[in-house]
CSV table of C-alpha atoms in Angstrom, one decimal:
chain,number,residue,atom,x,y,z
A,856,MET,CA,-31.8,-57.7,-35.9
A,857,ARG,CA,-34.9,-57.0,-34.3
A,858,LYS,CA,-35.8,-55.9,-31.0
A,859,CYS,CA,-37.8,-58.3,-29.3
A,860,ARG,CA,-40.4,-58.4,-26.9
A,861,PRO,CA,-41.6,-61.6,-24.6
A,862,THR,CA,-44.8,-63.3,-26.7
A,863,ARG,CA,-47.8,-64.5,-24.5
A,864,ALA,CA,-46.4,-67.7,-24.8
A,865,CYS,CA,-43.1,-66.7,-24.0
A,866,SER,CA,-43.7,-65.4,-21.0
A,867,SER,CA,-45.7,-68.3,-20.0
A,868,THR,CA,-42.7,-70.7,-20.2
A,869,ILE,CA,-41.0,-67.9,-18.0
A,870,ALA,CA,-43.5,-68.2,-15.4
A,871,MET,CA,-43.4,-72.1,-15.8
A,872,ALA,CA,-39.7,-72.1,-15.5
A,873,ALA,CA,-40.1,-69.7,-12.4
A,874,GLU,CA,-42.5,-72.0,-10.5
A,875,SER,CA,-40.3,-74.9,-11.9
A,876,ALA,CA,-37.3,-73.3,-10.0
A,877,CYS,CA,-39.2,-73.0,-6.8
A,878,ASN,CA,-40.3,-76.3,-7.0
A,879,PRO,CA,-38.5,-78.1,-9.2
A,880,LEU,CA,-39.5,-81.7,-8.0
A,881,GLU,CA,-43.1,-81.2,-7.4
A,882,GLY,CA,-44.9,-84.3,-8.2
A,883,ILE,CA,-41.9,-86.1,-7.5
A,884,ALA,CA,-42.7,-87.6,-3.9
A,885,ALA,CA,-39.8,-89.7,-3.0
A,886,PHE,CA,-37.3,-87.1,-3.3
A,887,SER,CA,-37.2,-83.6,-1.3
A,888,VAL,CA,-35.2,-80.5,-2.1
A,889,HIS,CA,-34.1,-77.6,0.2
A,890,THR,CA,-35.0,-74.1,-0.8
A,891,ALA,CA,-34.0,-71.2,0.8
A,892,PRO,CA,-37.1,-68.9,1.6
A,893,PHE,CA,-37.5,-65.9,-0.8
A,894,PRO,CA,-37.7,-62.3,0.8
A,895,ALA,CA,-40.7,-60.2,0.6
A,896,LEU,CA,-41.2,-57.7,-2.3
A,897,ARG,CA,-40.0,-54.2,-0.7
A,898,TYR,CA,-41.6,-51.3,-2.3
A,899,ARG,CA,-42.3,-48.0,-0.9
A,900,LYS,CA,-46.1,-46.6,-0.6
A,901,GLY,CA,-46.8,-43.7,-2.5
A,902,THR,CA,-44.1,-44.2,-4.7
A,903,ALA,CA,-45.8,-46.1,-7.7
A,904,ALA,CA,-46.6,-43.5,-10.2
A,905,MET,CA,-43.5,-41.4,-9.0
A,906,ALA,CA,-40.4,-42.1,-10.9
A,907,GLU,CA,-37.2,-42.7,-8.5
A,908,ALA,CA,-33.9,-41.3,-9.7
A,909,PHE,CA,-30.5,-43.3,-9.7
A,910,ASP,CA,-26.9,-43.3,-11.3
A,911,PHE,CA,-27.1,-47.1,-11.8
A,912,VAL,CA,-29.5,-49.8,-11.6
A,913,ALA,CA,-28.5,-53.2,-11.7
A,914,ILE,CA,-31.0,-56.1,-12.8
A,915,GLY,CA,-29.2,-59.8,-11.0
A,916,SER,CA,-27.5,-60.1,-7.7
A,917,GLY,CA,-24.4,-62.3,-9.3
A,918,THR,CA,-20.9,-61.5,-9.7
A,919,ALA,CA,-21.1,-59.2,-12.4
A,920,ALA,CA,-23.9,-57.1,-10.8
A,921,GLN,CA,-21.9,-57.1,-7.3
A,922,VAL,CA,-18.8,-55.9,-8.8
A,923,ALA,CA,-20.5,-53.2,-10.7
A,924,VAL,CA,-22.9,-51.9,-8.1
A,925,HIS,CA,-19.9,-51.9,-5.5
A,926,ARG,CA,-17.4,-50.1,-7.7
A,927,MET,CA,-20.1,-47.2,-8.9
A,928,ALA,CA,-21.4,-47.0,-5.3
A,929,ASP,CA,-17.6,-46.2,-4.2
A,930,ALA,CA,-17.7,-43.6,-6.9
A,931,GLY,CA,-20.2,-42.1,-5.1
A,932,LYS,CA,-23.5,-42.9,-7.4
A,933,ARG,CA,-26.3,-43.5,-6.1
A,934,CYS,CA,-27.4,-47.6,-7.1
A,935,ALA,CA,-29.9,-50.0,-6.9
A,936,ILE,CA,-29.7,-53.9,-7.3
A,937,ILE,CA,-32.9,-55.9,-7.8
A,938,ASP,CA,-33.4,-60.0,-8.3
A,939,TYR,CA,-36.5,-62.0,-7.7
A,940,ARG,CA,-34.4,-64.7,-5.7
A,941,PRO,CA,-31.9,-64.6,-2.9
A,942,TYR,CA,-29.2,-62.0,-3.0
A,943,GLY,CA,-25.8,-64.2,-4.7
A,944,GLY,CA,-26.4,-64.9,-7.7
A,945,THR,CA,-25.6,-68.6,-9.8
A,946,CYS,CA,-21.9,-69.1,-8.7
A,947,ALA,CA,-22.3,-68.2,-5.2
A,948,LEU,CA,-25.7,-70.1,-4.4
A,949,ARG,CA,-26.4,-72.4,-7.3
A,950,GLY,CA,-23.4,-73.3,-9.4
A,951,CYS,CA,-19.7,-73.2,-8.9
A,952,ASP,CA,-19.3,-72.3,-5.1
A,953,PRO,CA,-21.5,-74.9,-3.8
A,954,LYS,CA,-20.8,-77.7,-6.5
A,955,LYS,CA,-16.9,-77.4,-5.3
A,956,MET,CA,-18.1,-77.8,-1.9
A,957,MET,CA,-20.0,-81.1,-2.7
A,958,VAL,CA,-17.0,-82.3,-4.7
A,959,SER,CA,-14.8,-81.7,-1.9
A,960,GLY,CA,-16.6,-85.0,-0.4
A,961,GLU,CA,-15.9,-86.4,-3.5
A,962,GLU,CA,-12.2,-85.5,-3.5
A,963,ALA,CA,-12.1,-87.1,0.1
A,964,LEU,CA,-13.8,-89.9,-1.0
A,965,ALA,CA,-11.7,-90.6,-4.4
A,966,ALA,CA,-8.4,-90.2,-2.6
A,967,TYR,CA,-9.0,-93.1,-0.2
A,968,ARG,CA,-10.2,-95.6,-2.5
A,969,ARG,CA,-7.2,-95.1,-4.4
A,970,MET,CA,-5.0,-94.9,-1.5
A,971,LYS,CA,-6.6,-98.0,0.2
A,972,GLY,CA,-4.5,-100.7,0.9
A,973,LYS,CA,-1.3,-98.3,0.7
A,974,GLY,CA,-1.1,-97.5,4.2
A,975,ILE,CA,-4.8,-96.5,4.4
A,976,GLU,CA,-7.5,-98.9,5.9
A,977,GLY,CA,-11.3,-98.9,6.8
A,978,SER,CA,-14.5,-98.0,5.4
A,979,VAL,CA,-15.5,-94.7,3.8
A,980,SER,CA,-18.8,-93.3,2.0
A,981,ILE,CA,-20.3,-90.2,1.1
A,982,ASP,CA,-23.4,-88.9,3.8
A,983,TRP,CA,-25.4,-87.0,1.1
A,984,ALA,CA,-27.4,-85.5,4.1
A,985,ASP,CA,-24.1,-84.4,5.6
A,986,LEU,CA,-22.3,-83.1,2.6
A,987,GLN,CA,-25.6,-80.9,1.7
A,988,ALA,CA,-25.3,-79.6,5.5
A,989,PHE,CA,-21.7,-78.8,4.6
A,990,LYS,CA,-22.4,-77.0,1.7
A,991,ARG,CA,-25.1,-75.0,3.4
A,992,SER,CA,-22.9,-73.9,5.9
A,993,PHE,CA,-21.6,-71.7,3.0
A,994,THR,CA,-24.6,-71.0,0.9
A,995,ASP,CA,-27.0,-70.2,3.6
A,996,PRO,CA,-25.7,-67.0,4.9
A,997,VAL,CA,-24.6,-65.4,1.5
A,998,PRO,CA,-28.0,-63.4,0.9
A,999,GLU,CA,-27.8,-61.7,4.2
A,1000,LYS,CA,-24.1,-60.7,4.0
A,1001,GLN,CA,-24.7,-58.9,0.7
A,1002,GLU,CA,-27.4,-57.5,1.2
A,1003,ALA,CA,-25.9,-56.2,4.7
A,1004,ARG,CA,-22.7,-55.0,2.6
A,1005,TYR,CA,-25.3,-53.0,-0.1
A,1006,GLU,CA,-26.8,-51.5,2.9
A,1007,ARG,CA,-23.5,-50.2,4.2
A,1008,LYS,CA,-22.7,-48.4,1.3
A,1009,GLY,CA,-26.1,-47.2,0.7
A,1010,VAL,CA,-26.8,-49.3,-2.2
A,1011,GLU,CA,-31.0,-50.0,-2.5
A,1012,ALA,CA,-31.1,-53.8,-2.5
A,1013,LEU,CA,-34.9,-54.4,-3.9
A,1014,HIS,CA,-36.4,-57.6,-4.2
A,1015,GLY,CA,-38.9,-58.9,-7.3
A,1016,ALA,CA,-39.1,-59.2,-11.3
A,1017,ALA,CA,-37.7,-56.2,-13.0
A,1018,ARG,CA,-38.8,-55.0,-16.4
A,1019,PHE,CA,-38.1,-52.1,-18.6
A,1020,ALA,CA,-40.9,-49.8,-18.0
A,1021,GLY,CA,-38.9,-46.7,-20.9
A,1022,PRO,CA,-35.9,-46.3,-22.1
A,1023,ASP,CA,-34.4,-45.0,-18.9
A,1024,ARG,CA,-36.7,-47.0,-16.3
A,1025,ILE,CA,-37.0,-50.1,-14.8
A,1026,ALA,CA,-40.3,-51.0,-12.8
A,1027,VAL,CA,-40.3,-53.4,-9.8
A,1028,GLY,CA,-43.1,-54.2,-7.6
A,1029,GLY,CA,-44.8,-50.7,-6.6
A,1030,ARG,CA,-41.8,-48.7,-7.6
A,1031,GLU,CA,-40.4,-47.4,-10.8
A,1032,LEU,CA,-36.6,-46.3,-11.3
A,1033,CYS,CA,-35.2,-43.6,-13.2
A,1034,PHE,CA,-31.6,-44.6,-14.3
A,1035,SER,CA,-28.8,-42.8,-16.2
A,1036,HIS,CA,-27.4,-45.8,-16.5
A,1037,ALA,CA,-28.5,-49.8,-16.3
A,1038,LEU,CA,-26.6,-53.3,-16.1
A,1039,ILE,CA,-28.5,-56.7,-17.5
A,1040,ALA,CA,-26.8,-59.1,-15.5
A,1041,THR,CA,-29.3,-61.7,-15.0
A,1042,GLY,CA,-27.0,-64.8,-16.1
A,1043,ALA,CA,-28.0,-67.7,-18.0
A,1044,GLU,CA,-31.0,-70.2,-17.7
A,1045,PRO,CA,-31.4,-73.8,-19.1
A,1046,ARG,CA,-31.9,-73.6,-22.9
A,1047,PRO,CA,-35.2,-74.7,-24.1
A,1048,LEU,CA,-35.2,-78.6,-25.0
A,1049,GLY,CA,-38.7,-78.6,-27.3
A,1050,ILE,CA,-39.0,-82.3,-26.2
A,1051,GLU,CA,-42.2,-83.8,-25.0
A,1052,GLY,CA,-42.2,-83.9,-21.2
A,1053,GLU,CA,-39.5,-81.5,-20.7
A,1054,LEU,CA,-40.7,-80.2,-17.4
A,1055,LEU,CA,-40.3,-83.6,-16.0
A,1056,LEU,CA,-36.7,-82.4,-16.0
A,1057,ILE,CA,-34.8,-80.5,-13.0
A,1058,HIS,CA,-32.5,-78.3,-13.5
A,1059,SER,CA,-29.0,-77.9,-12.4
A,1060,ASP,CA,-29.6,-75.5,-9.2
A,1061,ALA,CA,-32.3,-78.3,-7.9
A,1062,PHE,CA,-29.6,-81.1,-8.4
A,1063,LEU,CA,-27.2,-79.2,-6.1
A,1064,GLU,CA,-30.3,-78.6,-3.3
A,1065,LEU,CA,-31.4,-82.4,-3.4
A,1066,ASP,CA,-31.7,-83.6,0.5
A,1067,THR,CA,-31.6,-87.4,-0.7
A,1068,LEU,CA,-29.7,-88.9,-3.7
A,1069,PRO,CA,-32.3,-90.9,-6.2
A,1070,ASP,CA,-31.0,-94.3,-6.9
A,1071,ARG,CA,-30.9,-93.8,-11.0
A,1072,ILE,CA,-30.2,-90.6,-12.2
A,1073,VAL,CA,-30.1,-89.4,-16.1
A,1074,PHE,CA,-28.3,-86.6,-17.3
A,1075,VAL,CA,-29.6,-85.4,-20.6
A,1076,GLY,CA,-26.8,-83.4,-22.4
A,1077,GLY,CA,-23.0,-84.1,-22.3
A,1078,GLY,CA,-21.0,-80.7,-21.1
A,1079,TYR,CA,-19.6,-79.9,-17.9
A,1080,ILE,CA,-22.5,-79.7,-16.1
A,1081,ALA,CA,-23.2,-83.7,-17.0
A,1082,ALA,CA,-19.9,-84.6,-16.1
A,1083,GLU,CA,-19.4,-83.1,-13.1
A,1084,PHE,CA,-22.4,-83.8,-11.4
A,1085,ALA,CA,-22.2,-87.6,-13.1
A,1086,HIS,CA,-19.4,-88.2,-11.0
A,1087,LEU,CA,-20.3,-86.6,-7.7
A,1088,ALA,CA,-23.6,-88.6,-7.9
A,1089,ALA,CA,-22.1,-92.0,-9.1
A,1090,ARG,CA,-19.4,-91.9,-6.2
A,1091,ALA,CA,-21.9,-91.2,-4.0
A,1092,GLY,CA,-23.7,-94.4,-4.7
A,1093,ALA,CA,-26.4,-93.5,-7.7
A,1094,LYS,CA,-26.3,-95.5,-11.0
A,1095,VAL,CA,-26.0,-92.3,-13.6
A,1096,THR,CA,-26.5,-92.4,-17.3
A,1097,ILE,CA,-25.2,-89.7,-19.7
A,1098,VAL,CA,-27.5,-89.0,-22.9
A,1099,GLN,CA,-25.3,-86.9,-25.5
A,1100,ARG,CA,-25.4,-87.0,-29.6
A,1101,GLY,CA,-22.0,-87.1,-30.3
A,1102,ARG,CA,-19.1,-87.3,-28.2
A,1103,ILE,CA,-19.2,-85.8,-24.3
A,1104,LEU,CA,-17.2,-82.7,-23.1
A,1105,LYS,CA,-17.1,-81.0,-26.7
A,1106,ALA,CA,-15.4,-78.1,-25.3
A,1107,PHE,CA,-12.1,-80.2,-24.1
A,1108,ASP,CA,-9.2,-81.3,-26.4
A,1109,PRO,CA,-10.7,-85.0,-27.8
A,1110,ASP,CA,-7.2,-86.5,-26.3
A,1111,THR,CA,-7.9,-85.1,-23.1
A,1112,VAL,CA,-11.2,-86.3,-23.0
A,1113,ASP,CA,-9.9,-89.9,-24.1
A,1114,TRP,CA,-7.6,-89.9,-21.3
A,1115,LEU,CA,-10.5,-89.0,-18.8
A,1116,MET,CA,-12.7,-91.4,-20.1
A,1117,PRO,CA,-11.8,-94.6,-17.8
A,1118,SER,CA,-12.7,-92.6,-14.8
A,1119,PHE,CA,-16.4,-92.6,-16.0
A,1120,ASP,CA,-16.2,-96.3,-16.5
A,1121,ASP,CA,-15.0,-97.1,-13.0
A,1122,LEU,CA,-17.8,-95.3,-11.8
A,1123,GLY,CA,-19.9,-97.3,-14.0
A,1124,ILE,CA,-21.4,-94.4,-15.7
A,1125,GLU,CA,-23.2,-95.2,-18.9
A,1126,ILE,CA,-22.8,-92.9,-21.8
A,1127,VAL,CA,-25.5,-93.1,-24.4
A,1128,ASP,CA,-25.0,-91.9,-27.6
A,1129,ALA,CA,-28.0,-90.5,-28.9
A,1130,GLU,CA,-30.5,-87.6,-28.9
A,1131,VAL,CA,-33.4,-87.3,-26.5
A,1132,ASN,CA,-36.8,-87.4,-28.1
A,1133,GLY,CA,-38.7,-87.0,-24.8
A,1134,VAL,CA,-39.0,-88.0,-21.2
A,1135,ALA,CA,-42.2,-89.6,-19.9
A,1136,LYS,CA,-43.7,-90.3,-16.4
A,1137,ARG,CA,-45.7,-93.3,-15.2
A,1138,GLY,CA,-45.9,-93.8,-11.6
A,1139,GLY,CA,-42.7,-92.7,-9.7
A,1140,VAL,CA,-40.6,-93.8,-13.1
A,1141,LEU,CA,-39.2,-91.6,-15.7
A,1142,THR,CA,-38.5,-92.9,-18.8
A,1143,VAL,CA,-36.2,-90.9,-21.5
A,1144,HIS,CA,-36.7,-92.2,-25.1
A,1145,ALA,CA,-33.5,-91.4,-26.5
A,1146,GLY,CA,-33.4,-92.8,-30.5
A,1147,ASP,CA,-34.4,-96.6,-30.0
A,1148,ARG,CA,-33.4,-96.8,-26.3
A,1149,ARG,CA,-35.6,-95.9,-23.2
A,1150,ILE,CA,-33.8,-95.4,-20.1
A,1151,GLU,CA,-35.5,-95.2,-17.0
A,1152,GLY,CA,-34.5,-93.2,-13.9
A,1153,ASP,CA,-35.7,-91.5,-10.7
A,1154,LEU,CA,-34.6,-88.3,-11.8
A,1155,VAL,CA,-33.7,-86.6,-14.8
A,1156,VAL,CA,-31.5,-83.8,-15.1
A,1157,HIS,CA,-31.5,-80.9,-17.9
A,1158,ALA,CA,-28.0,-80.5,-18.7
A,1159,ALA,CA,-28.0,-79.7,-22.4
A,1160,GLY,CA,-26.8,-76.3,-22.0
A,1161,ARG,CA,-27.5,-72.5,-21.1
A,1162,VAL,CA,-28.9,-69.5,-22.6
A,1163,PRO,CA,-29.0,-65.4,-21.4
A,1164,ALA,CA,-32.0,-65.3,-18.5
A,1165,ILE,CA,-33.1,-61.9,-20.5
A,1166,GLY,CA,-36.9,-63.3,-21.7
A,1167,SER,CA,-38.9,-61.6,-18.8
A,1168,LEU,CA,-37.3,-58.1,-18.8
A,1169,GLU,CA,-39.7,-57.0,-21.4
A,1170,LEU,CA,-36.8,-55.4,-23.5
A,1171,GLY,CA,-38.8,-53.7,-26.4
A,1172,ALA,CA,-40.0,-51.4,-23.8
A,1173,GLY,CA,-36.8,-50.5,-23.1
A,1174,ASP,CA,-35.4,-49.9,-26.7
A,1175,VAL,CA,-33.0,-52.8,-26.1
A,1176,ALA,CA,-32.5,-54.8,-28.9
A,1177,CYS,CA,-32.1,-58.4,-29.3
A,1178,ASP,CA,-31.3,-61.0,-32.0
A,1179,GLU,CA,-32.6,-65.0,-31.3
A,1180,GLY,CA,-32.4,-65.0,-27.8
A,1181,ARG,CA,-29.3,-62.7,-27.5
A,1182,LEU,CA,-28.3,-58.9,-26.7
A,1183,VAL,CA,-27.1,-57.1,-29.4
A,1184,LEU,CA,-24.2,-54.8,-27.7
A,1185,THR,CA,-21.4,-53.3,-29.1
A,1186,ALA,CA,-17.6,-54.3,-28.2
A,1187,GLN,CA,-17.9,-52.1,-25.3
A,1188,LEU,CA,-20.5,-54.5,-23.8
A,1189,ARG,CA,-23.2,-51.4,-24.4
A,1190,SER,CA,-26.7,-51.9,-26.0
A,1191,GLN,CA,-26.4,-50.9,-29.7
A,1192,SER,CA,-30.1,-49.5,-29.5
A,1193,ASN,CA,-30.2,-47.9,-26.4
A,1194,PRO,CA,-26.4,-46.4,-24.8
A,1195,LYS,CA,-27.5,-46.2,-21.3
A,1196,VAL,CA,-28.2,-50.0,-21.1
A,1197,PHE,CA,-24.8,-52.4,-20.6
A,1198,ALA,CA,-25.0,-56.3,-20.3
A,1199,ALA,CA,-22.3,-58.2,-18.5
A,1200,GLY,CA,-21.4,-61.7,-17.7
A,1201,ASP,CA,-23.5,-64.6,-18.7
A,1202,ALA,CA,-26.8,-62.3,-20.1
A,1203,ALA,CA,-24.2,-60.8,-22.2
A,1204,ALA,CA,-22.6,-63.6,-23.5
A,1205,ASN,CA,-19.9,-62.2,-25.0
A,1206,GLY,CA,-17.3,-64.3,-23.6
A,1207,PRO,CA,-16.8,-67.6,-21.8
A,1208,PRO,CA,-19.8,-68.5,-19.3
A,1209,LEU,CA,-17.3,-68.1,-15.9
A,1210,THR,CA,-17.0,-66.1,-12.9
A,1211,PRO,CA,-13.9,-64.4,-13.6
A,1212,VAL,CA,-15.4,-63.4,-17.0
A,1213,SER,CA,-18.6,-61.9,-15.4
A,1214,SER,CA,-16.3,-59.9,-13.1
A,1215,HIS,CA,-13.9,-58.6,-15.7
A,1216,ASP,CA,-17.1,-57.6,-18.3
A,1217,ALA,CA,-18.4,-55.8,-15.2
A,1218,LYS,CA,-15.2,-53.8,-14.3
A,1219,VAL,CA,-15.4,-53.1,-18.3
A,1220,VAL,CA,-18.8,-51.8,-17.8
A,1221,VAL,CA,-18.0,-49.3,-15.0
A,1222,GLU,CA,-15.1,-47.9,-16.5
A,1223,ASN,CA,-16.8,-47.3,-19.8
A,1224,ILE,CA,-19.6,-45.2,-17.6
A,1225,LEU,CA,-17.2,-43.2,-15.3
A,1226,GLU,CA,-14.5,-42.7,-17.9
A,1227,ASP,CA,-15.8,-43.2,-21.1
A,1228,SER,CA,-12.5,-44.9,-21.9
A,1229,GLY,CA,-14.2,-47.5,-25.0
A,1230,ARG,CA,-12.7,-50.1,-23.5
A,1231,ALA,CA,-13.4,-53.7,-24.8
A,1232,PRO,CA,-13.0,-57.0,-22.6
A,1233,ASN,CA,-10.3,-59.1,-22.8
A,1234,TYR,CA,-10.8,-62.8,-23.0
A,1235,CYS,CA,-7.5,-63.8,-23.8
A,1236,GLY,CA,-6.1,-66.4,-21.5
A,1237,VAL,CA,-9.1,-67.5,-19.6
A,1238,PRO,CA,-9.0,-71.1,-18.6
A,1239,SER,CA,-11.5,-73.1,-17.7
A,1240,ALA,CA,-11.7,-76.3,-15.2
A,1241,LEU,CA,-14.0,-79.7,-14.9
A,1242,PHE,CA,-14.2,-80.5,-11.5
A,1243,THR,CA,-14.4,-84.6,-12.2
A,1244,GLU,CA,-12.4,-86.7,-10.2
A,1245,PRO,CA,-9.7,-86.2,-11.4
A,1246,PRO,CA,-10.3,-82.6,-13.0
A,1247,ALA,CA,-9.4,-81.5,-16.5
A,1248,ALA,CA,-8.7,-78.2,-17.6
A,1249,ARG,CA,-7.9,-76.2,-20.8
A,1250,VAL,CA,-6.6,-72.4,-21.7
A,1251,GLY,CA,-6.3,-71.2,-25.3
A,1252,MET,CA,-6.5,-72.7,-28.9
A,1253,LEU,CA,-7.8,-76.3,-29.1
A,1254,GLU,CA,-5.6,-78.2,-31.9
A,1255,SER,CA,-8.0,-78.1,-34.1
A,1256,GLU,CA,-8.5,-74.2,-33.8
A,1257,ALA,CA,-4.6,-73.6,-34.1
A,1258,HIS,CA,-4.9,-75.7,-37.5
A,1259,GLU,CA,-7.6,-73.6,-38.9
A,1260,ALA,CA,-5.8,-70.5,-38.4
A,1261,GLY,CA,-3.2,-71.5,-40.2
A,1262,LEU,CA,-0.6,-71.5,-37.4
A,1263,ASP,CA,2.7,-73.3,-37.6
A,1264,PHE,CA,3.5,-75.0,-34.2
A,1265,THR,CA,4.3,-78.1,-32.6
A,1266,VAL,CA,2.4,-80.3,-30.5
A,1267,ASN,CA,3.9,-81.4,-26.8
A,1268,ALA,CA,1.4,-84.2,-25.4
A,1269,GLY,CA,1.5,-87.7,-23.5
A,1270,SER,CA,-0.4,-89.6,-21.2
A,1271,HIS,CA,2.0,-90.0,-18.2
A,1272,PRO,CA,0.8,-91.5,-15.0
A,1273,GLY,CA,4.2,-92.6,-14.2
A,1274,TRP,CA,5.2,-89.0,-13.0
A,1275,PHE,CA,5.6,-88.3,-9.7
A,1276,SER,CA,2.7,-86.1,-9.2
A,1277,ALA,CA,0.5,-89.0,-10.2
A,1278,ARG,CA,2.3,-91.5,-9.1
A,1279,ARG,CA,2.4,-90.3,-5.1
A,1280,LEU,CA,-1.4,-90.5,-5.5
A,1281,ASN,CA,-1.6,-93.7,-7.1
A,1282,GLU,CA,-3.6,-91.9,-9.6
A,1283,GLU,CA,-3.5,-93.4,-13.3
A,1284,ILE,CA,-5.0,-90.4,-15.2
A,1285,TYR,CA,-2.2,-87.7,-15.8
A,1286,GLY,CA,-2.0,-86.3,-19.2
A,1287,HIS,CA,-1.0,-83.1,-21.0
A,1288,LYS,CA,-1.2,-81.3,-24.6
A,1289,VAL,CA,0.3,-78.2,-25.1
A,1290,LEU,CA,0.6,-76.4,-28.5
A,1291,VAL,CA,3.7,-74.0,-28.9
A,1292,GLU,CA,4.2,-71.8,-32.0
A,1293,THR,CA,7.0,-72.5,-33.9
A,1294,GLY,CA,10.1,-69.8,-33.8
A,1295,THR,CA,8.4,-67.4,-31.4
A,1296,GLY,CA,7.5,-70.1,-28.7
A,1297,ARG,CA,4.3,-68.4,-27.8
A,1298,ILE,CA,2.0,-71.1,-25.8
A,1299,LEU,CA,-1.1,-71.1,-27.9
A,1300,GLY,CA,-2.9,-73.5,-26.1
A,1301,ALA,CA,-2.6,-75.6,-23.0
A,1302,HIS,CA,-4.9,-79.0,-22.1
A,1303,LEU,CA,-4.4,-80.9,-18.7
A,1304,VAL,CA,-6.0,-84.0,-16.7
A,1305,GLY,CA,-5.2,-85.4,-13.6
A,1306,PRO,CA,-4.2,-84.6,-10.1
A,1307,ASP,CA,-4.0,-80.7,-9.7
A,1308,ALA,CA,-5.1,-80.1,-13.7
A,1309,ASP,CA,-7.4,-77.2,-12.2
A,1310,GLU,CA,-4.6,-75.4,-10.5
A,1311,LEU,CA,-1.8,-76.3,-13.2
A,1312,ILE,CA,-3.7,-74.7,-15.7
A,1313,ASN,CA,-3.5,-71.2,-14.4
A,1314,ILE,CA,0.3,-71.1,-15.0
A,1315,PHE,CA,-0.2,-71.6,-18.6
A,1316,GLY,CA,-3.3,-68.9,-18.5
A,1317,PHE,CA,-1.1,-66.3,-16.9
A,1318,ALA,CA,1.7,-67.3,-19.8
A,1319,ILE,CA,-1.2,-66.8,-22.4
A,1320,ARG,CA,-2.3,-63.6,-20.8
A,1321,HIS,CA,1.2,-61.7,-20.2
A,1322,GLY,CA,2.8,-62.9,-23.4
A,1323,LEU,CA,5.2,-65.4,-21.6
A,1324,ASN,CA,6.7,-68.1,-23.8
A,1325,ALA,CA,7.5,-71.3,-23.5
A,1326,ASP,CA,11.0,-70.8,-22.3
A,1327,ASP,CA,10.2,-68.4,-19.8
A,1328,ILE,CA,8.2,-71.4,-18.0
A,1329,LYS,CA,10.9,-73.7,-18.5
A,1330,SER,CA,13.6,-71.4,-16.7
A,1331,THR,CA,11.5,-70.7,-13.7
A,1332,MET,CA,12.0,-72.7,-10.7
A,1333,PHE,CA,9.4,-74.1,-9.1
A,1334,ALA,CA,8.6,-75.5,-5.9
A,1335,TYR,CA,9.5,-79.6,-6.0
A,1336,PRO,CA,7.7,-81.7,-5.9
A,1337,THR,CA,4.7,-80.0,-6.8
A,1338,ALA,CA,2.4,-80.0,-9.7
A,1339,ALA,CA,3.5,-76.8,-10.9
A,1340,SER,CA,7.2,-78.2,-11.2
A,1341,ASP,CA,5.5,-80.4,-13.9
A,1342,ALA,CA,5.0,-77.5,-16.6
A,1343,GLY,CA,8.5,-77.3,-17.6
A,1344,SER,CA,8.3,-81.0,-18.5
A,1345,MET,CA,5.3,-80.5,-20.4
A,1346,LEU,CA,7.0,-78.1,-23.1
A,1347,GLY,CA,9.5,-80.9,-24.3
């Protein structure tokens, strides 16, 4: 364990990353990207040398920071929140919410194509510009709405790059804030790839802001981001390639992924099993070097994982320990080296990188500050969904994990495109794998793919979190015919 302070080289990388985030397509003149204006830095004249006292200061403005600040303010605490980007965080502005807005267009087009000739006729396609406008109708008002809510609660909403100036001090612009407790909720950022031409890649947030869709797109990495954006881009008319060493979607059950793969084939998405060695640019063409392959594209997107965004915080000045890019925390999400400082969400990297986890972490932090309860977060039964078309989802253990844990269990699995939930939509992909512990009937894990998998997984997540067994689900009378009514049949 060591206390870490960004080196000069690290700080330079951070600066370049920030510049890239502001204009990630600089030098790629053929395509434009929408960027919201950054609010001007706010500070009070004459306060540079005088620290202002706050009960609670949050760095970041995403889900974790929002939940924590509002709860602390409701408890009567003087709070401040700081972000160098427009308020809202990744989920609301650059991640799950805008992505799902875009996926709505993909879902509509996929439904049309499945039902064409079965009572549905005509021609339908995605208009990328109109789809972007629809998405922005949600994202553009978010920062102003959030700041107005903070103002109503008396929360100081500050703009600028925050850094620790002492164990109980944070500097931003010309101000210095003295805190009783602070929360690091800065989220995550794309992990460094360490390859030649890395700065030629754009990140996922820039992809979601493309005003026009390039003809050829290469995704480096094969996880959630690559799969979801590849489906969206391919259905919108782009030629898409995913470069990933080994199988894609490693976080998901292998059989579930195998059942999903025909959807990639149908969209013409090429998956290259290779490691990316570098990216070069000549004229307006980008070339990805992957093993012995040379893959040309008009745009290359970083989709190879994310790491906590903590490099610019000057943690050493705050006596906040980190180890290999991760904060060193107690089970209660408190810094081991500075008890005034907590972390939550992707910055804490303690649980799955999901919005509900960020919210849960924030509630745990606030309880530990206000009540000194010693509570630790509980991530049991947290589901995750892959918003391809059709979607896939998982909760609990993988089959391999259950075997490694030495558990005795049965596997209820199968591909069932003939089940009514798939048949009525003319969808050929519909499968499940549910792990049930022998003797107790405890549900160990569930893995789904097909229509409404992203909704149906919540039933299994609820069961796992609250200790319901297989018989509890099988004896429940769900509305029929709905996706939920398949849950009992998935348990054998």
